[in-house]
Amino acid sequence: ARENIAYIEEQGQRVLYGVDAKKLGVAGGGGGGGGGREVTRKGEGGWERVVWNFPHVGGLTRDVNRQVRYNQELLVAFFKAAVPLLAPGGTIVVTIFEGEPYELWNIKDLARHVGLKVGRSFKFQSAAYPGYKHARTLGNIEGGGGWHGESRSARTYIFEVNGGDGGQKGDGTKNKRKRNDSTDDEAD
C-alpha cells in the first residue's frame, strides 16, 4: 500500500484514509484512526472523484435484514456527505460485490434518492490493480481462511449528480433504459 500511496502523491494527488465516510466535510470527520481529519472541498472547485471500494459496516449482527439496513444507512450517509464536496461534473465511485446480500442494498435506488444517477457501471477487475488483495471489514482470518474477496464478482458504479430532473422526462414519466446484462460495461 505504501508504494501505491507514494505513486498517487507523486502525481500531485491526495490520499486520505482513516476517514469516517458519513462525516465528510464535518470538522473532526476523520474519526477512528484518522487523527480527526476534516475532508473538505478541494480548493474552490471541489473533488473530481470520491471513491469508496467495498463499503461495509462489518458484522454488527448475523441478521441479514439488519445488516442490509445498516449498510443502506451507511451508503446514504456517505452519498449525502460526498455530494456537496464534488466539483461540477465530479463523480462518486463505489464498488460492491455482486450477489446477495449486496444486491439487497439497492445501491442505485439509494443514490437516486439523494440526487445521484448511475453514469455507468462495469465489472470490477482486481487484476487492474497490481498487488491488490481484498481486506475484510473485520480484518483477515489467521492463516488466510477460505474467503478471498479478490476472486469474487464485483461491480463498480460511477454516480453523477442528477441534472435536477430527478430522472423525469418533461411529461412526468420515468426515463427508461434497456439494460444489456451480457456486457461488462453498461450504462444503468
Short mmCIF file of C-alpha atoms in Angstrom, two decimals:
data_model
loop_
_atom_site.label_atom_id
_atom_site.label_comp_id
_atom_site.label_asym_id
_atom_site.label_seq_id
_atom_site.Cartn_x
_atom_site.Cartn_y
_atom_site.Cartn_z
CA ALA A 1 0.00 0.00 0.00
CA ARG A 2 2.87 2.40 0.73
CA GLU A 3 4.12 2.21 -2.86
CA ASN A 4 0.62 2.93 -4.20
CA ILE A 5 0.18 5.92 -1.88
CA ALA A 6 3.61 7.26 -2.84
CA TYR A 7 2.83 6.89 -6.54
CA ILE A 8 -0.51 8.71 -6.23
CA GLU A 9 1.05 11.52 -4.20
CA GLU A 10 3.91 11.85 -6.74
CA GLN A 11 1.19 12.54 -9.32
CA GLY A 12 0.09 15.53 -7.26
CA GLN A 13 -2.96 13.81 -5.77
CA ARG A 14 -4.00 13.49 -2.14
CA VAL A 15 -4.72 10.18 -0.41
CA LEU A 16 -6.89 10.21 2.70
CA TYR A 17 -7.54 7.21 4.91
CA GLY A 18 -8.98 6.63 8.34
CA VAL A 19 -11.88 8.90 7.36
CA ASP A 20 -15.44 8.50 8.61
CA ALA A 21 -17.30 8.34 5.30
CA LYS A 22 -20.53 9.53 6.95
CA LYS A 23 -18.91 12.75 8.18
CA LEU A 24 -17.12 14.11 5.13
CA GLY A 25 -16.97 17.89 5.30
CA VAL A 26 -17.53 17.91 9.08
CA ALA A 27 -14.79 19.10 11.42
CA GLY A 28 -13.31 16.03 13.10
CA GLY A 29 -14.86 13.78 10.45
CA GLY A 30 -11.72 11.72 10.23
CA GLY A 31 -12.78 9.85 13.32
CA GLY A 32 -11.48 6.38 14.04
CA GLY A 33 -7.78 6.05 13.39
CA GLY A 34 -7.63 9.03 11.05
CA GLY A 35 -6.50 11.61 13.56
CA GLY A 36 -9.73 13.58 13.16
CA ARG A 37 -9.00 14.66 9.58
CA GLU A 38 -11.52 17.03 8.11
CA VAL A 39 -12.34 16.24 4.49
CA THR A 40 -13.46 19.42 2.79
CA ARG A 41 -13.83 20.69 -0.74
CA LYS A 42 -10.54 20.61 -2.61
CA GLY A 43 -9.70 24.26 -3.20
CA GLU A 44 -12.56 26.26 -4.66
CA GLY A 45 -13.66 23.69 -7.19
CA GLY A 46 -14.31 20.60 -5.14
CA TRP A 47 -13.31 16.98 -5.72
CA GLU A 48 -13.37 15.48 -9.20
CA ARG A 49 -13.82 11.99 -7.77
CA VAL A 50 -14.71 10.47 -4.42
CA VAL A 51 -14.01 6.72 -4.37
CA TRP A 52 -15.06 4.07 -1.89
CA ASN A 53 -14.37 0.49 -2.84
CA PHE A 54 -16.21 -2.20 -0.89
CA PRO A 55 -18.03 -0.24 1.82
CA HIS A 56 -19.39 -2.41 4.62
CA VAL A 57 -20.36 -1.82 8.25
CA GLY A 58 -18.85 -5.09 9.41
CA GLY A 59 -20.52 -7.86 11.33
CA LEU A 60 -22.80 -5.85 13.58
CA THR A 61 -25.37 -8.64 13.53
CA ARG A 62 -25.97 -12.01 11.91
CA ASP A 63 -29.50 -10.93 10.94
CA VAL A 64 -29.31 -10.36 7.16
CA ASN A 65 -32.18 -7.83 7.13
CA ARG A 66 -30.48 -5.70 9.77
CA GLN A 67 -27.12 -5.98 8.01
CA VAL A 68 -28.75 -4.80 4.78
CA ARG A 69 -30.41 -1.87 6.57
CA TYR A 70 -27.18 -0.85 8.34
CA ASN A 71 -25.26 -0.91 5.05
CA GLN A 72 -28.00 1.07 3.30
CA GLU A 73 -27.85 3.69 6.07
CA LEU A 74 -24.07 3.82 5.70
CA LEU A 75 -24.26 4.37 1.93
CA VAL A 76 -26.99 7.03 2.16
CA ALA A 77 -24.99 8.94 4.78
CA PHE A 78 -21.87 8.66 2.59
CA PHE A 79 -23.67 9.89 -0.53
CA LYS A 80 -25.20 12.82 1.37
CA ALA A 81 -21.79 13.76 2.78
CA ALA A 82 -19.91 13.36 -0.51
CA VAL A 83 -22.24 15.22 -2.91
CA PRO A 84 -21.54 18.73 -1.52
CA LEU A 85 -17.79 18.10 -1.86
CA LEU A 86 -17.92 17.39 -5.60
CA ALA A 87 -16.63 19.73 -8.27
CA PRO A 88 -19.05 20.49 -11.09
CA GLY A 89 -19.14 17.30 -13.14
CA GLY A 90 -17.48 15.34 -10.31
CA THR A 91 -18.36 11.72 -9.67
CA ILE A 92 -18.74 9.30 -6.78
CA VAL A 93 -17.32 5.84 -7.44
CA VAL A 94 -18.45 2.86 -5.35
CA THR A 95 -17.59 -0.81 -5.80
CA ILE A 96 -19.60 -3.57 -4.13
CA PHE A 97 -19.75 -7.33 -4.52
CA GLU A 98 -22.42 -8.84 -6.72
CA GLY A 99 -25.00 -11.31 -5.42
CA GLU A 100 -26.75 -11.46 -2.09
CA PRO A 101 -26.77 -9.77 0.30
CA TYR A 102 -25.14 -6.89 -1.62
CA GLU A 103 -27.84 -6.72 -4.30
CA LEU A 104 -30.38 -6.26 -1.49
CA TRP A 105 -28.71 -2.94 -0.69
CA ASN A 106 -30.28 -1.48 -3.89
CA ILE A 107 -27.36 0.91 -4.30
CA LYS A 108 -28.78 2.56 -7.43
CA ASP A 109 -32.05 3.42 -5.64
CA LEU A 110 -30.18 4.72 -2.59
CA ALA A 111 -28.12 7.00 -4.82
CA ARG A 112 -31.18 8.17 -6.75
CA HIS A 113 -32.91 9.23 -3.54
CA VAL A 114 -30.06 11.61 -2.74
CA GLY A 115 -29.94 13.16 -6.22
CA LEU A 116 -27.45 10.89 -7.98
CA LYS A 117 -27.71 8.73 -11.09
CA VAL A 118 -25.56 5.95 -12.47
CA GLY A 119 -23.38 7.33 -15.26
CA ARG A 120 -22.09 3.84 -15.95
CA SER A 121 -21.11 0.65 -14.22
CA PHE A 122 -18.67 -2.11 -15.03
CA LYS A 123 -17.26 -5.35 -13.67
CA PHE A 124 -14.52 -4.71 -11.11
CA GLN A 125 -11.23 -6.16 -12.36
CA SER A 126 -8.92 -6.72 -9.39
CA ALA A 127 -6.10 -7.63 -11.80
CA ALA A 128 -6.07 -3.99 -12.97
CA TYR A 129 -4.66 -3.09 -9.54
CA PRO A 130 -1.20 -4.66 -9.16
CA GLY A 131 -0.77 -6.06 -5.67
CA TYR A 132 -4.48 -5.80 -4.87
CA LYS A 133 -5.63 -8.04 -2.06
CA HIS A 134 -9.07 -7.66 -0.57
CA ALA A 135 -9.18 -6.99 3.17
CA ARG A 136 -12.22 -7.98 5.18
CA THR A 137 -14.01 -5.32 7.20
CA LEU A 138 -13.27 -7.22 10.40
CA GLY A 139 -9.68 -7.99 9.41
CA ASN A 140 -8.08 -11.02 7.89
CA ILE A 141 -8.61 -14.53 9.14
CA GLU A 142 -5.43 -16.05 10.52
CA GLY A 143 -3.99 -18.50 8.01
CA GLY A 144 -5.97 -16.91 5.17
CA GLY A 145 -9.29 -18.61 5.84
CA GLY A 146 -11.41 -19.82 2.95
CA TRP A 147 -12.67 -16.42 1.79
CA HIS A 148 -10.86 -14.50 -0.98
CA GLY A 149 -12.61 -11.28 -1.94
CA GLU A 150 -10.38 -10.60 -4.93
CA SER A 151 -11.81 -13.67 -6.66
CA ARG A 152 -15.47 -12.68 -6.09
CA SER A 153 -17.53 -10.95 -8.74
CA ALA A 154 -17.97 -7.23 -8.03
CA ARG A 155 -19.32 -4.15 -9.83
CA THR A 156 -18.10 -0.56 -9.84
CA TYR A 157 -20.71 2.19 -10.14
CA ILE A 158 -19.86 5.71 -11.26
CA PHE A 159 -22.50 8.07 -9.91
CA GLU A 160 -23.13 11.57 -11.22
CA VAL A 161 -25.23 14.35 -9.77
CA ASN A 162 -28.60 14.14 -11.47
CA GLY A 163 -29.21 17.29 -13.52
CA GLY A 164 -32.13 18.28 -11.30
CA ASP A 165 -34.79 16.45 -13.29
CA GLY A 166 -34.89 13.52 -10.85
CA GLY A 167 -34.88 11.12 -13.79
CA GLN A 168 -38.19 12.51 -15.04
CA LYS A 169 -39.00 13.43 -18.62
CA GLY A 170 -40.97 16.60 -19.24
CA ASP A 171 -44.26 14.68 -19.27
CA GLY A 172 -43.63 13.27 -15.77
CA THR A 173 -42.93 9.72 -16.90
CA LYS A 174 -39.72 7.98 -15.94
CA ASN A 175 -36.80 7.76 -18.34
CA LYS A 176 -36.22 4.07 -19.03
CA ARG A 177 -33.11 2.48 -20.43
CA LYS A 178 -32.80 -1.02 -21.75
CA ARG A 179 -30.10 -2.95 -19.94
CA ASN A 180 -27.86 -5.42 -21.69
CA ASP A 181 -26.50 -7.74 -19.00
CA SER A 182 -24.26 -9.54 -21.48
CA THR A 183 -21.62 -6.78 -21.45
CA ASP A 184 -19.14 -5.85 -18.78
CA ASP A 185 -19.53 -2.15 -19.46
CA GLU A 186 -23.04 -0.85 -19.14
CA ALA A 187 -24.95 2.33 -18.53
CA ASP A 188 -27.64 1.89 -15.88
#
